[in-house]
Amino acid sequence: MLFDSLGFLAFFPIVVILYYLLPHRFRWALLLAASCYFYMAFIPYYILILLYLIVIDFAAGIMIERTAGRRRKVFLIVSLVANIGTLFFFKYFNFFNANVAHLAALIHWNYSIRALQIALPLGLSFHTFQSLSYVLEVYYGRQPAERNLGTYALFVMFFPQLVAGPIERPQQLLPQLHAEHPFEEQNLTEGLRVMLWGFFKKLVVADTAGVFVDAIYKNLHAANGPTLAVTAVVFAFQLYADFSGYSDIARGSARVFGITLVNNFDAPYFSRSIADFWRRWHISLSNWFRDYFYYPLALAWTKRTKVGLFAALFVTFFVIGLWHGAGWTFVLFGCTFGLYSAMGLMTKKLRARAIDAVGLSRAPRLLAILQTLVTFGLVCIGFVFFRAQSLRDAAYFLGHLANGWGAAASLHFWRTLAYVPIAAGLKNSQFYALPISIIVMLGGEYLQREYRILDRLTAGTALARWSAYYALVAWILAFGYFRQVTFIYFQF
């Protein structure tokens, strides 16, 4: 069930009304049933995979807490094998199998294992990592084992964040699932407001931008450098609006129930370095890899060699890329940001001296603008691997970025470029409203980060608040793209 579908617009209010009508002791059952229904709206029988992992991790958590010594590690390994093995089977088996087959052909080795004809369960990477965080926290003694199977199942399956996160820690979400949440008008208004902002980003920015990006990628080899550069920038906004839009709708939906989910984005395109970008982008995933993968790896490797820290950083991003998808484009996506991050760490002092030498340290605002633009440019280049369908397409894209810039001075070029999304199905009004919508999106999130504009709006007059709400609704209805485009991160 998509958030922007008519089905969800009927499903969500019904669940909210029943939730507040029911006594507290029955609410977890309602939310669990609603979450099962929500998930089964995609591929019904894949819920059995979720239930299988839920039972294993629930039992593993209890056994880890009850036992001591090496036996605790045995139960941890059982959980790790079950989760990572399931993820590998559904998401990575065909990728590794195809690469082994290619290698076998090169060395003339008879290899006859066929690819599996299976679909990837929706959101498998997300709820697998959420389950792993629970078992690891119990193992490290930072979280008591949950004793209610139904509540633990709801922790994994809570429908607002089930399919594409954010990836919650047990300390954050489980206590809220146990707590009683009386109806509060503030929760309702805050939740609906965040949901509205998410719908704006998804329907007006992401889906509209996606029509342009898809049209260019379908005829990639006809594009010159300026077209490719514009496409890279537009895709960066599409990806951000799509994923952060989902996160906003998820956070807003949960807030209506009185539950707070972590903020997954913090104005990432205003970052001044790649390290800063990953502290603001997909925060729950970045923090997961930082705590459970990078820190242990860096601690182990830095004891052996001075370059261990950089190697651990690169390997972490390599795995992050692989987490996103079973393909070499995603591997290179991760490696690109791993290289950025390692180089940024290695050259930190050198860059600081260069900034002082050219006098930019005496112009902090100019320095901030330049650092933001450079970081955004590097991110756009890294996202080429995320979007490209093949390594060949990615190589063509990056290899032809410098070509044909003379055409950018021609008005005819820009008219032709503007015609591309219109020919692909966008209305003129939707296309020309897109740049304004992007500015509104970025401006709104900058003002929220720097000046807490929502708090000011809430404290202001009712006329100002409702004028802003109605204006945003009107903008969505006028310029939204209502063709139910699947969220990009559903494929992960």
Short mmCIF file of C-alpha atoms in Angstrom, two decimals:
data_model
loop_
_atom_site.label_atom_id
_atom_site.label_comp_id
_atom_site.label_asym_id
_atom_site.label_seq_id
_atom_site.Cartn_x
_atom_site.Cartn_y
_atom_site.Cartn_z
CA MET A 1 0.00 0.00 0.00
CA LEU A 2 1.55 3.28 -1.09
CA PHE A 3 1.31 6.32 1.14
CA ASP A 4 0.03 8.40 -1.77
CA SER A 5 -2.71 5.95 -2.75
CA LEU A 6 -6.46 6.25 -2.20
CA GLY A 7 -6.27 3.01 -0.22
CA PHE A 8 -3.97 4.61 2.36
CA LEU A 9 -6.16 7.70 2.58
CA ALA A 10 -8.99 5.39 3.68
CA PHE A 11 -6.85 2.97 5.73
CA PHE A 12 -5.04 5.53 7.87
CA PRO A 13 -8.04 7.45 9.32
CA ILE A 14 -9.83 4.19 10.13
CA VAL A 15 -6.80 2.88 12.05
CA VAL A 16 -6.42 6.20 13.91
CA ILE A 17 -10.07 6.31 14.96
CA LEU A 18 -10.05 2.68 16.14
CA TYR A 19 -6.74 3.25 17.95
CA TYR A 20 -8.13 6.02 20.13
CA LEU A 21 -11.46 4.26 20.67
CA LEU A 22 -9.81 1.09 21.97
CA PRO A 23 -8.47 0.68 25.51
CA HIS A 24 -4.69 0.88 25.79
CA ARG A 25 -4.24 -2.89 26.34
CA PHE A 26 -5.67 -3.68 22.88
CA ARG A 27 -3.92 -0.98 20.86
CA TRP A 28 -0.76 -2.97 20.15
CA ALA A 29 -2.92 -5.70 18.60
CA LEU A 30 -4.71 -3.17 16.39
CA LEU A 31 -1.44 -1.64 15.18
CA LEU A 32 0.06 -5.08 14.55
CA ALA A 33 -3.00 -6.20 12.56
CA ALA A 34 -2.96 -2.93 10.62
CA SER A 35 0.76 -3.37 9.92
CA CYS A 36 0.20 -6.92 8.66
CA TYR A 37 -2.60 -5.70 6.38
CA PHE A 38 -0.43 -2.81 5.16
CA TYR A 39 2.46 -5.13 4.29
CA MET A 40 0.29 -7.83 2.74
CA ALA A 41 -1.17 -5.28 0.32
CA PHE A 42 2.07 -5.76 -1.69
CA ILE A 43 2.98 -9.50 -1.82
CA PRO A 44 0.85 -11.24 0.84
CA TYR A 45 2.82 -14.45 1.41
CA TYR A 46 6.10 -12.60 1.98
CA ILE A 47 4.83 -11.74 5.43
CA LEU A 48 5.84 -15.29 6.37
CA ILE A 49 9.49 -14.23 5.96
CA LEU A 50 8.94 -11.41 8.41
CA LEU A 51 7.24 -13.69 10.91
CA TYR A 52 10.04 -16.25 10.61
CA LEU A 53 12.69 -13.63 11.46
CA ILE A 54 10.55 -12.11 14.22
CA VAL A 55 10.22 -15.45 16.04
CA ILE A 56 13.95 -16.21 15.73
CA ASP A 57 15.08 -12.78 16.96
CA PHE A 58 12.51 -12.67 19.75
CA ALA A 59 13.72 -16.06 21.05
CA ALA A 60 17.38 -15.11 20.50
CA GLY A 61 16.97 -11.95 22.57
CA ILE A 62 15.49 -13.85 25.50
CA MET A 63 18.14 -16.60 25.35
CA ILE A 64 20.98 -14.08 25.11
CA GLU A 65 19.70 -12.36 28.24
CA ARG A 66 19.24 -15.62 30.14
CA THR A 67 22.62 -17.19 29.34
CA ALA A 68 26.22 -16.24 29.94
CA GLY A 69 29.63 -16.80 28.37
CA ARG A 70 30.01 -18.36 24.97
CA ARG A 71 26.38 -19.52 24.79
CA ARG A 72 25.30 -15.90 24.46
CA LYS A 73 27.42 -15.59 21.34
CA VAL A 74 25.89 -18.77 19.92
CA PHE A 75 22.40 -17.26 20.07
CA LEU A 76 23.72 -14.02 18.59
CA ILE A 77 25.25 -15.96 15.70
CA VAL A 78 21.97 -17.81 15.13
CA SER A 79 20.19 -14.46 14.77
CA LEU A 80 22.91 -13.02 12.53
CA VAL A 81 22.88 -16.06 10.25
CA ALA A 82 19.09 -16.03 10.00
CA ASN A 83 18.85 -12.33 9.19
CA ILE A 84 21.88 -11.93 6.97
CA GLY A 85 21.28 -15.31 5.33
CA THR A 86 17.70 -14.36 4.46
CA LEU A 87 18.85 -11.01 3.13
CA PHE A 88 21.57 -12.67 1.05
CA PHE A 89 19.22 -15.29 -0.36
CA PHE A 90 16.59 -12.86 -1.58
CA LYS A 91 18.71 -9.83 -2.42
CA TYR A 92 22.24 -10.93 -3.28
CA PHE A 93 22.21 -14.56 -4.42
CA ASN A 94 21.50 -13.79 -8.08
CA PHE A 95 24.12 -11.02 -8.12
CA PHE A 96 26.87 -13.21 -6.70
CA ASN A 97 25.72 -16.19 -8.74
CA ALA A 98 25.90 -14.19 -11.98
CA ASN A 99 29.41 -12.95 -11.16
CA VAL A 100 30.60 -16.45 -10.31
CA ALA A 101 29.13 -17.65 -13.62
CA HIS A 102 31.03 -14.94 -15.51
CA LEU A 103 34.25 -15.86 -13.71
CA ALA A 104 33.65 -19.55 -14.44
CA ALA A 105 33.20 -18.78 -18.14
CA LEU A 106 36.53 -16.93 -18.20
CA ILE A 107 38.41 -19.89 -16.71
CA HIS A 108 36.36 -22.46 -18.67
CA TRP A 109 34.87 -23.96 -15.54
CA ASN A 110 31.57 -25.79 -15.82
CA TYR A 111 29.16 -23.84 -13.59
CA SER A 112 25.47 -24.62 -13.94
CA ILE A 113 23.69 -23.04 -10.95
CA ARG A 114 20.78 -21.00 -12.27
CA ALA A 115 19.42 -17.70 -11.07
CA LEU A 116 16.49 -17.78 -8.69
CA GLN A 117 13.15 -16.54 -10.02
CA ILE A 118 12.13 -14.67 -6.87
CA ALA A 119 11.08 -11.13 -6.04
CA LEU A 120 12.79 -9.13 -3.32
CA PRO A 121 10.50 -8.79 -0.27
CA LEU A 122 9.58 -5.17 0.21
CA GLY A 123 11.77 -3.31 2.69
CA LEU A 124 13.79 -6.41 3.58
CA SER A 125 17.01 -4.47 4.17
CA PHE A 126 15.25 -2.06 6.52
CA HIS A 127 13.45 -4.44 8.82
CA THR A 128 16.42 -6.84 8.81
CA PHE A 129 18.67 -4.10 10.13
CA GLN A 130 16.07 -3.02 12.67
CA SER A 131 15.86 -6.60 13.94
CA LEU A 132 19.64 -6.85 14.10
CA SER A 133 19.87 -3.63 16.10
CA TYR A 134 17.54 -5.14 18.70
CA VAL A 135 19.54 -8.39 19.06
CA LEU A 136 22.86 -6.52 19.17
CA GLU A 137 21.62 -4.10 21.82
CA VAL A 138 20.42 -7.00 23.95
CA TYR A 139 23.76 -8.76 23.45
CA TYR A 140 25.74 -5.69 24.54
CA GLY A 141 23.51 -5.30 27.60
CA ARG A 142 22.10 -1.95 26.53
CA GLN A 143 18.51 -3.21 26.06
CA PRO A 144 16.47 -5.71 28.08
CA ALA A 145 14.93 -8.51 26.05
CA GLU A 146 11.30 -7.92 25.10
CA ARG A 147 8.98 -10.50 26.71
CA ASN A 148 5.84 -9.79 24.69
CA LEU A 149 6.04 -11.41 21.26
CA GLY A 150 3.26 -9.20 19.92
CA THR A 151 4.98 -6.00 21.01
CA TYR A 152 8.27 -7.16 19.54
CA ALA A 153 6.52 -8.05 16.27
CA LEU A 154 5.06 -4.53 16.23
CA PHE A 155 8.54 -3.09 16.81
CA VAL A 156 9.68 -4.77 13.59
CA MET A 157 6.46 -4.28 11.60
CA PHE A 158 5.13 -0.86 12.69
CA PHE A 159 3.57 0.13 9.38
CA PRO A 160 4.64 3.80 9.06
CA GLN A 161 8.32 2.85 8.92
CA LEU A 162 8.09 -0.82 7.92
CA VAL A 163 9.00 -0.51 4.24
CA ALA A 164 11.64 2.23 4.08
CA GLY A 165 12.57 3.24 7.59
CA PRO A 166 13.76 5.10 9.49
CA ILE A 167 15.65 2.21 11.11
CA GLU A 168 14.68 2.49 14.77
CA ARG A 169 16.70 1.43 17.80
CA PRO A 170 14.84 -0.61 20.45
CA GLN A 171 15.57 2.00 23.15
CA GLN A 172 13.77 4.58 21.05
CA LEU A 173 10.70 2.69 19.83
CA LEU A 174 9.91 -0.20 22.22
CA PRO A 175 9.16 1.97 25.29
CA GLN A 176 6.77 4.03 23.17
CA LEU A 177 4.94 0.90 22.06
CA HIS A 178 4.40 -0.02 25.73
CA ALA A 179 3.38 3.48 26.80
CA GLU A 180 -0.19 4.69 26.80
CA HIS A 181 -0.84 7.54 24.40
CA PRO A 182 -4.01 9.50 25.15
CA PHE A 183 -5.47 11.52 22.32
CA GLU A 184 -3.82 14.92 22.08
CA GLU A 185 -4.73 17.50 19.50
CA GLN A 186 -1.09 18.60 19.33
CA ASN A 187 0.02 15.13 18.18
CA LEU A 188 -2.68 15.12 15.51
CA THR A 189 -1.84 18.55 14.15
CA GLU A 190 1.94 18.00 14.28
CA GLY A 191 1.62 14.62 12.59
CA LEU A 192 -0.67 15.83 9.82
CA ARG A 193 1.55 18.84 9.23
CA VAL A 194 4.66 16.69 8.77
CA MET A 195 2.69 14.30 6.54
CA LEU A 196 1.52 17.23 4.39
CA TRP A 197 5.12 18.37 3.95
CA GLY A 198 6.08 14.83 2.96
CA PHE A 199 3.28 14.62 0.39
CA PHE A 200 4.43 17.94 -1.06
CA LYS A 201 7.98 16.65 -1.47
CA LYS A 202 6.87 13.35 -2.97
CA LEU A 203 4.05 14.44 -5.31
CA VAL A 204 5.24 17.87 -6.38
CA VAL A 205 9.04 17.60 -6.34
CA ALA A 206 10.11 13.95 -6.54
CA ASP A 207 7.56 12.53 -8.98
CA THR A 208 7.66 15.59 -11.22
CA ALA A 209 11.45 15.61 -11.31
CA GLY A 210 11.40 11.86 -11.95
CA VAL A 211 9.58 12.33 -15.26
CA PHE A 212 12.43 14.53 -16.51
CA VAL A 213 15.19 12.25 -15.19
CA ASP A 214 13.60 9.09 -16.60
CA ALA A 215 13.15 10.70 -20.01
CA ILE A 216 16.85 11.63 -20.21
CA TYR A 217 18.06 8.23 -19.02
CA LYS A 218 15.88 6.45 -21.58
CA ASN A 219 17.80 8.26 -24.33
CA LEU A 220 21.04 8.83 -22.48
CA HIS A 221 23.41 8.61 -25.45
CA ALA A 222 21.69 11.53 -27.15
CA ALA A 223 22.43 13.85 -24.21
CA ASN A 224 25.28 16.36 -24.16
CA GLY A 225 27.20 17.69 -21.18
CA PRO A 226 24.79 20.44 -20.07
CA THR A 227 21.84 18.05 -20.30
CA LEU A 228 23.68 15.48 -18.21
CA ALA A 229 24.68 18.07 -15.63
CA VAL A 230 21.10 19.30 -15.27
CA THR A 231 19.92 15.69 -15.01
CA ALA A 232 22.40 14.93 -12.23
CA VAL A 233 21.22 17.94 -10.25
CA VAL A 234 17.53 17.22 -10.83
CA PHE A 235 18.00 13.58 -9.79
CA ALA A 236 19.67 14.69 -6.56
CA PHE A 237 16.54 16.68 -5.73
CA GLN A 238 14.29 13.83 -6.88
CA LEU A 239 16.04 11.29 -4.66
CA TYR A 240 16.05 13.57 -1.65
CA ALA A 241 12.41 14.62 -2.04
CA ASP A 242 11.32 11.02 -2.61
CA PHE A 243 13.11 9.45 0.34
CA SER A 244 12.78 12.30 2.81
CA GLY A 245 9.17 12.66 1.70
CA TYR A 246 8.56 9.03 2.67
CA SER A 247 10.34 9.60 5.99
CA ASP A 248 8.21 12.67 6.70
CA ILE A 249 4.98 10.80 5.97
CA ALA A 250 6.19 7.93 8.18
CA ARG A 251 7.14 10.28 11.02
CA GLY A 252 3.91 12.20 10.70
CA SER A 253 1.79 9.04 10.64
CA ALA A 254 3.51 7.74 13.77
CA ARG A 255 3.13 11.10 15.49
CA VAL A 256 -0.64 10.95 15.07
CA PHE A 257 -0.52 7.82 17.28
CA GLY A 258 1.64 9.68 19.80
CA ILE A 259 4.81 7.86 18.69
CA THR A 260 7.98 9.73 17.74
CA LEU A 261 10.28 8.30 15.07
CA VAL A 262 13.81 9.54 14.55
CA ASN A 263 14.41 12.30 12.02
CA ASN A 264 16.12 10.67 9.04
CA PHE A 265 17.26 13.87 7.27
CA ASP A 266 18.63 17.20 8.42
CA ALA A 267 18.90 19.54 5.42
CA PRO A 268 21.71 17.44 3.85
CA TYR A 269 22.20 19.63 0.77
CA PHE A 270 23.43 22.45 3.00
CA SER A 271 26.34 20.27 4.18
CA ARG A 272 29.84 21.70 3.89
CA SER A 273 31.68 18.37 3.60
CA ILE A 274 30.97 14.76 2.66
CA ALA A 275 31.33 13.73 6.30
CA ASP A 276 28.77 16.37 7.24
CA PHE A 277 26.51 15.16 4.43
CA TRP A 278 26.39 11.62 5.79
CA ARG A 279 25.63 12.95 9.27
CA ARG A 280 22.52 14.55 7.75
CA TRP A 281 21.52 12.03 5.05
CA HIS A 282 19.68 8.79 5.88
CA ILE A 283 20.73 9.36 9.47
CA SER A 284 19.35 6.12 10.87
CA LEU A 285 21.32 4.02 8.38
CA SER A 286 24.51 6.08 8.80
CA ASN A 287 24.29 5.72 12.57
CA TRP A 288 23.62 1.97 12.28
CA PHE A 289 26.75 1.39 10.22
CA ARG A 290 28.76 3.76 12.42
CA ASP A 291 27.90 1.97 15.65
CA TYR A 292 27.75 -1.67 14.57
CA PHE A 293 30.23 -1.83 11.70
CA TYR A 294 32.61 1.13 11.39
CA TYR A 295 33.57 1.62 15.04
CA PRO A 296 34.44 -2.08 15.68
CA LEU A 297 36.27 -2.31 12.35
CA ALA A 298 38.22 0.92 12.86
CA LEU A 299 39.13 -0.07 16.42
CA ALA A 300 40.48 -3.42 15.25
CA TRP A 301 42.33 -2.14 12.19
CA THR A 302 43.91 0.99 13.67
CA LYS A 303 45.73 -1.22 16.18
CA ARG A 304 47.54 -2.91 13.28
CA THR A 305 48.27 -0.10 10.85
CA LYS A 306 48.04 3.69 10.59
CA VAL A 307 45.91 3.46 7.47
CA GLY A 308 43.42 1.19 9.25
CA LEU A 309 41.08 4.11 9.95
CA PHE A 310 40.91 5.07 6.28
CA ALA A 311 40.54 1.45 5.20
CA ALA A 312 37.71 0.92 7.68
CA LEU A 313 35.96 4.03 6.40
CA PHE A 314 36.25 2.89 2.79
CA VAL A 315 35.08 -0.64 3.56
CA THR A 316 32.11 0.73 5.50
CA PHE A 317 30.94 2.74 2.50
CA PHE A 318 31.57 -0.24 0.24
CA VAL A 319 29.11 -2.23 2.36
CA ILE A 320 26.69 0.72 2.47
CA GLY A 321 26.69 0.71 -1.31
CA LEU A 322 26.04 -3.02 -1.38
CA TRP A 323 23.25 -2.57 1.17
CA HIS A 324 21.48 -0.30 -1.29
CA GLY A 325 21.42 -2.80 -4.11
CA ALA A 326 22.85 -5.98 -5.59
CA GLY A 327 24.69 -4.48 -8.52
CA TRP A 328 28.05 -3.04 -9.47
CA THR A 329 26.56 0.43 -9.84
CA PHE A 330 25.64 0.39 -6.15
CA VAL A 331 29.06 -0.98 -5.22
CA LEU A 332 30.67 1.95 -7.05
CA PHE A 333 28.18 4.31 -5.43
CA GLY A 334 29.45 3.20 -2.05
CA CYS A 335 33.09 3.18 -3.12
CA THR A 336 32.79 6.72 -4.49
CA PHE A 337 31.57 8.06 -1.17
CA GLY A 338 34.12 5.90 0.63
CA LEU A 339 36.86 7.52 -1.44
CA TYR A 340 35.41 10.97 -0.82
CA SER A 341 35.30 10.34 2.93
CA ALA A 342 38.78 8.83 3.19
CA MET A 343 40.31 11.61 1.09
CA GLY A 344 38.46 14.23 3.11
CA LEU A 345 39.89 12.82 6.32
CA MET A 346 43.40 12.53 4.88
CA THR A 347 43.45 16.08 3.47
CA LYS A 348 41.68 17.87 6.33
CA LYS A 349 44.76 19.74 7.60
CA LEU A 350 46.02 20.45 4.07
CA ARG A 351 42.68 21.98 3.08
CA ALA A 352 42.62 24.10 6.23
CA ARG A 353 46.07 25.51 5.39
CA ALA A 354 45.00 26.17 1.78
CA ILE A 355 41.90 28.05 2.99
CA ASP A 356 44.08 30.23 5.22
CA ALA A 357 46.60 30.79 2.42
CA VAL A 358 44.02 32.15 -0.05
CA GLY A 359 42.28 34.24 2.60
CA LEU A 360 38.93 32.42 2.59
CA SER A 361 39.09 32.00 6.35
CA ARG A 362 38.53 35.76 6.56
CA ALA A 363 35.34 35.45 4.48
CA PRO A 364 33.36 32.74 6.34
CA ARG A 365 30.12 33.24 4.42
CA LEU A 366 31.82 32.93 1.05
CA LEU A 367 33.74 29.91 2.33
CA ALA A 368 30.51 28.28 3.51
CA ILE A 369 28.86 28.83 0.11
CA LEU A 370 31.84 27.41 -1.79
CA GLN A 371 32.11 24.38 0.48
CA THR A 372 28.37 23.73 0.15
CA LEU A 373 28.48 23.95 -3.65
CA VAL A 374 31.53 21.68 -3.91
CA THR A 375 29.96 19.13 -1.57
CA PHE A 376 26.70 19.19 -3.51
CA GLY A 377 28.59 18.73 -6.79
CA LEU A 378 30.45 15.71 -5.41
CA VAL A 379 27.18 14.24 -4.15
CA CYS A 380 25.56 14.67 -7.57
CA ILE A 381 28.47 12.80 -9.19
CA GLY A 382 28.21 9.99 -6.62
CA PHE A 383 24.47 9.71 -7.24
CA VAL A 384 25.11 8.99 -10.92
CA PHE A 385 26.08 5.44 -9.91
CA PHE A 386 22.94 5.23 -7.77
CA ARG A 387 20.66 6.09 -10.71
CA ALA A 388 22.44 4.51 -13.68
CA GLN A 389 21.05 1.18 -14.86
CA SER A 390 24.48 -0.19 -15.73
CA LEU A 391 28.18 0.58 -15.43
CA ARG A 392 28.16 1.41 -19.13
CA ASP A 393 25.51 4.09 -18.62
CA ALA A 394 27.37 5.50 -15.62
CA ALA A 395 30.63 5.60 -17.61
CA TYR A 396 28.91 7.35 -20.51
CA PHE A 397 27.27 9.85 -18.18
CA LEU A 398 30.49 10.84 -16.41
CA GLY A 399 32.62 10.59 -19.54
CA HIS A 400 30.44 13.05 -21.49
CA LEU A 401 29.79 15.62 -18.77
CA ALA A 402 32.40 17.95 -20.23
CA ASN A 403 31.10 17.76 -23.82
CA GLY A 404 28.97 20.26 -25.70
CA TRP A 405 28.89 23.12 -23.26
CA GLY A 406 28.81 25.62 -26.08
CA ALA A 407 25.17 24.67 -26.60
CA ALA A 408 24.30 25.93 -23.10
CA ALA A 409 24.56 29.51 -24.36
CA SER A 410 21.74 28.89 -26.84
CA LEU A 411 18.14 29.67 -25.94
CA HIS A 412 17.09 26.90 -28.33
CA PHE A 413 18.93 24.35 -26.19
CA TRP A 414 16.99 25.27 -23.05
CA ARG A 415 13.68 25.29 -24.92
CA THR A 416 14.43 21.82 -26.25
CA LEU A 417 15.44 20.61 -22.80
CA ALA A 418 12.23 21.99 -21.31
CA TYR A 419 10.22 20.10 -23.90
CA VAL A 420 11.62 16.71 -22.78
CA PRO A 421 9.50 16.24 -19.62
CA ILE A 422 6.46 17.81 -21.27
CA ALA A 423 6.70 15.30 -24.12
CA ALA A 424 7.02 12.57 -21.45
CA GLY A 425 3.71 13.49 -19.86
CA LEU A 426 4.19 16.51 -17.60
CA LYS A 427 1.95 19.51 -17.92
CA ASN A 428 3.58 22.83 -18.69
CA SER A 429 2.47 24.15 -15.31
CA GLN A 430 4.00 21.18 -13.46
CA PHE A 431 7.33 21.57 -15.19
CA TYR A 432 7.63 25.31 -14.67
CA ALA A 433 6.49 25.01 -11.06
CA LEU A 434 9.24 22.46 -10.31
CA PRO A 435 12.10 24.96 -9.75
CA ILE A 436 9.87 27.01 -7.43
CA SER A 437 8.88 23.87 -5.54
CA ILE A 438 12.53 22.89 -5.09
CA ILE A 439 13.32 26.36 -3.73
CA VAL A 440 10.34 26.13 -1.35
CA MET A 441 11.51 22.68 -0.20
CA LEU A 442 15.10 23.75 0.41
CA GLY A 443 14.13 27.10 1.88
CA GLY A 444 11.59 25.56 4.23
CA GLU A 445 14.07 22.99 5.55
CA TYR A 446 16.82 25.58 5.93
CA LEU A 447 14.51 27.89 7.88
CA GLN A 448 13.38 24.97 10.04
CA ARG A 449 16.97 23.98 10.83
CA GLU A 450 18.26 27.46 11.49
CA TYR A 451 15.23 29.32 12.84
CA ARG A 452 12.69 26.64 13.86
CA ILE A 453 10.11 28.15 11.52
CA LEU A 454 7.47 25.54 12.42
CA ASP A 455 7.64 26.54 16.08
CA ARG A 456 7.18 30.16 15.07
CA LEU A 457 4.27 29.21 12.84
CA THR A 458 2.65 27.20 15.62
CA ALA A 459 3.05 30.10 18.04
CA GLY A 460 1.64 32.55 15.51
CA THR A 461 -1.92 33.37 14.64
CA ALA A 462 -4.42 30.79 13.40
CA LEU A 463 -4.81 32.82 10.22
CA ALA A 464 -1.09 32.52 9.42
CA ARG A 465 -1.05 28.77 10.16
CA TRP A 466 -4.10 27.88 8.14
CA SER A 467 -3.08 30.14 5.29
CA ALA A 468 0.20 28.22 5.05
CA TYR A 469 -1.61 24.86 5.19
CA TYR A 470 -4.15 25.80 2.55
CA ALA A 471 -1.45 27.26 0.31
CA LEU A 472 0.54 24.02 0.48
CA VAL A 473 -2.54 21.88 -0.20
CA ALA A 474 -3.47 24.10 -3.14
CA TRP A 475 0.07 23.84 -4.52
CA ILE A 476 -0.03 20.04 -4.27
CA LEU A 477 -3.41 19.84 -6.01
CA ALA A 478 -2.34 22.25 -8.74
CA PHE A 479 1.13 20.90 -9.52
CA GLY A 480 1.30 17.38 -8.07
CA TYR A 481 1.95 14.32 -10.24
CA PHE A 482 -0.82 11.87 -9.32
CA ARG A 483 0.21 8.62 -10.97
CA GLN A 484 1.31 6.65 -7.89
CA VAL A 485 5.02 6.39 -8.56
CA THR A 486 6.62 3.86 -6.19
CA PHE A 487 9.02 5.31 -3.65
CA ILE A 488 12.62 4.80 -4.81
CA TYR A 489 13.76 3.17 -1.57
CA PHE A 490 11.05 0.53 -1.73
CA GLN A 491 13.47 -1.52 -3.84
CA PHE A 492 15.86 -1.85 -0.89
#
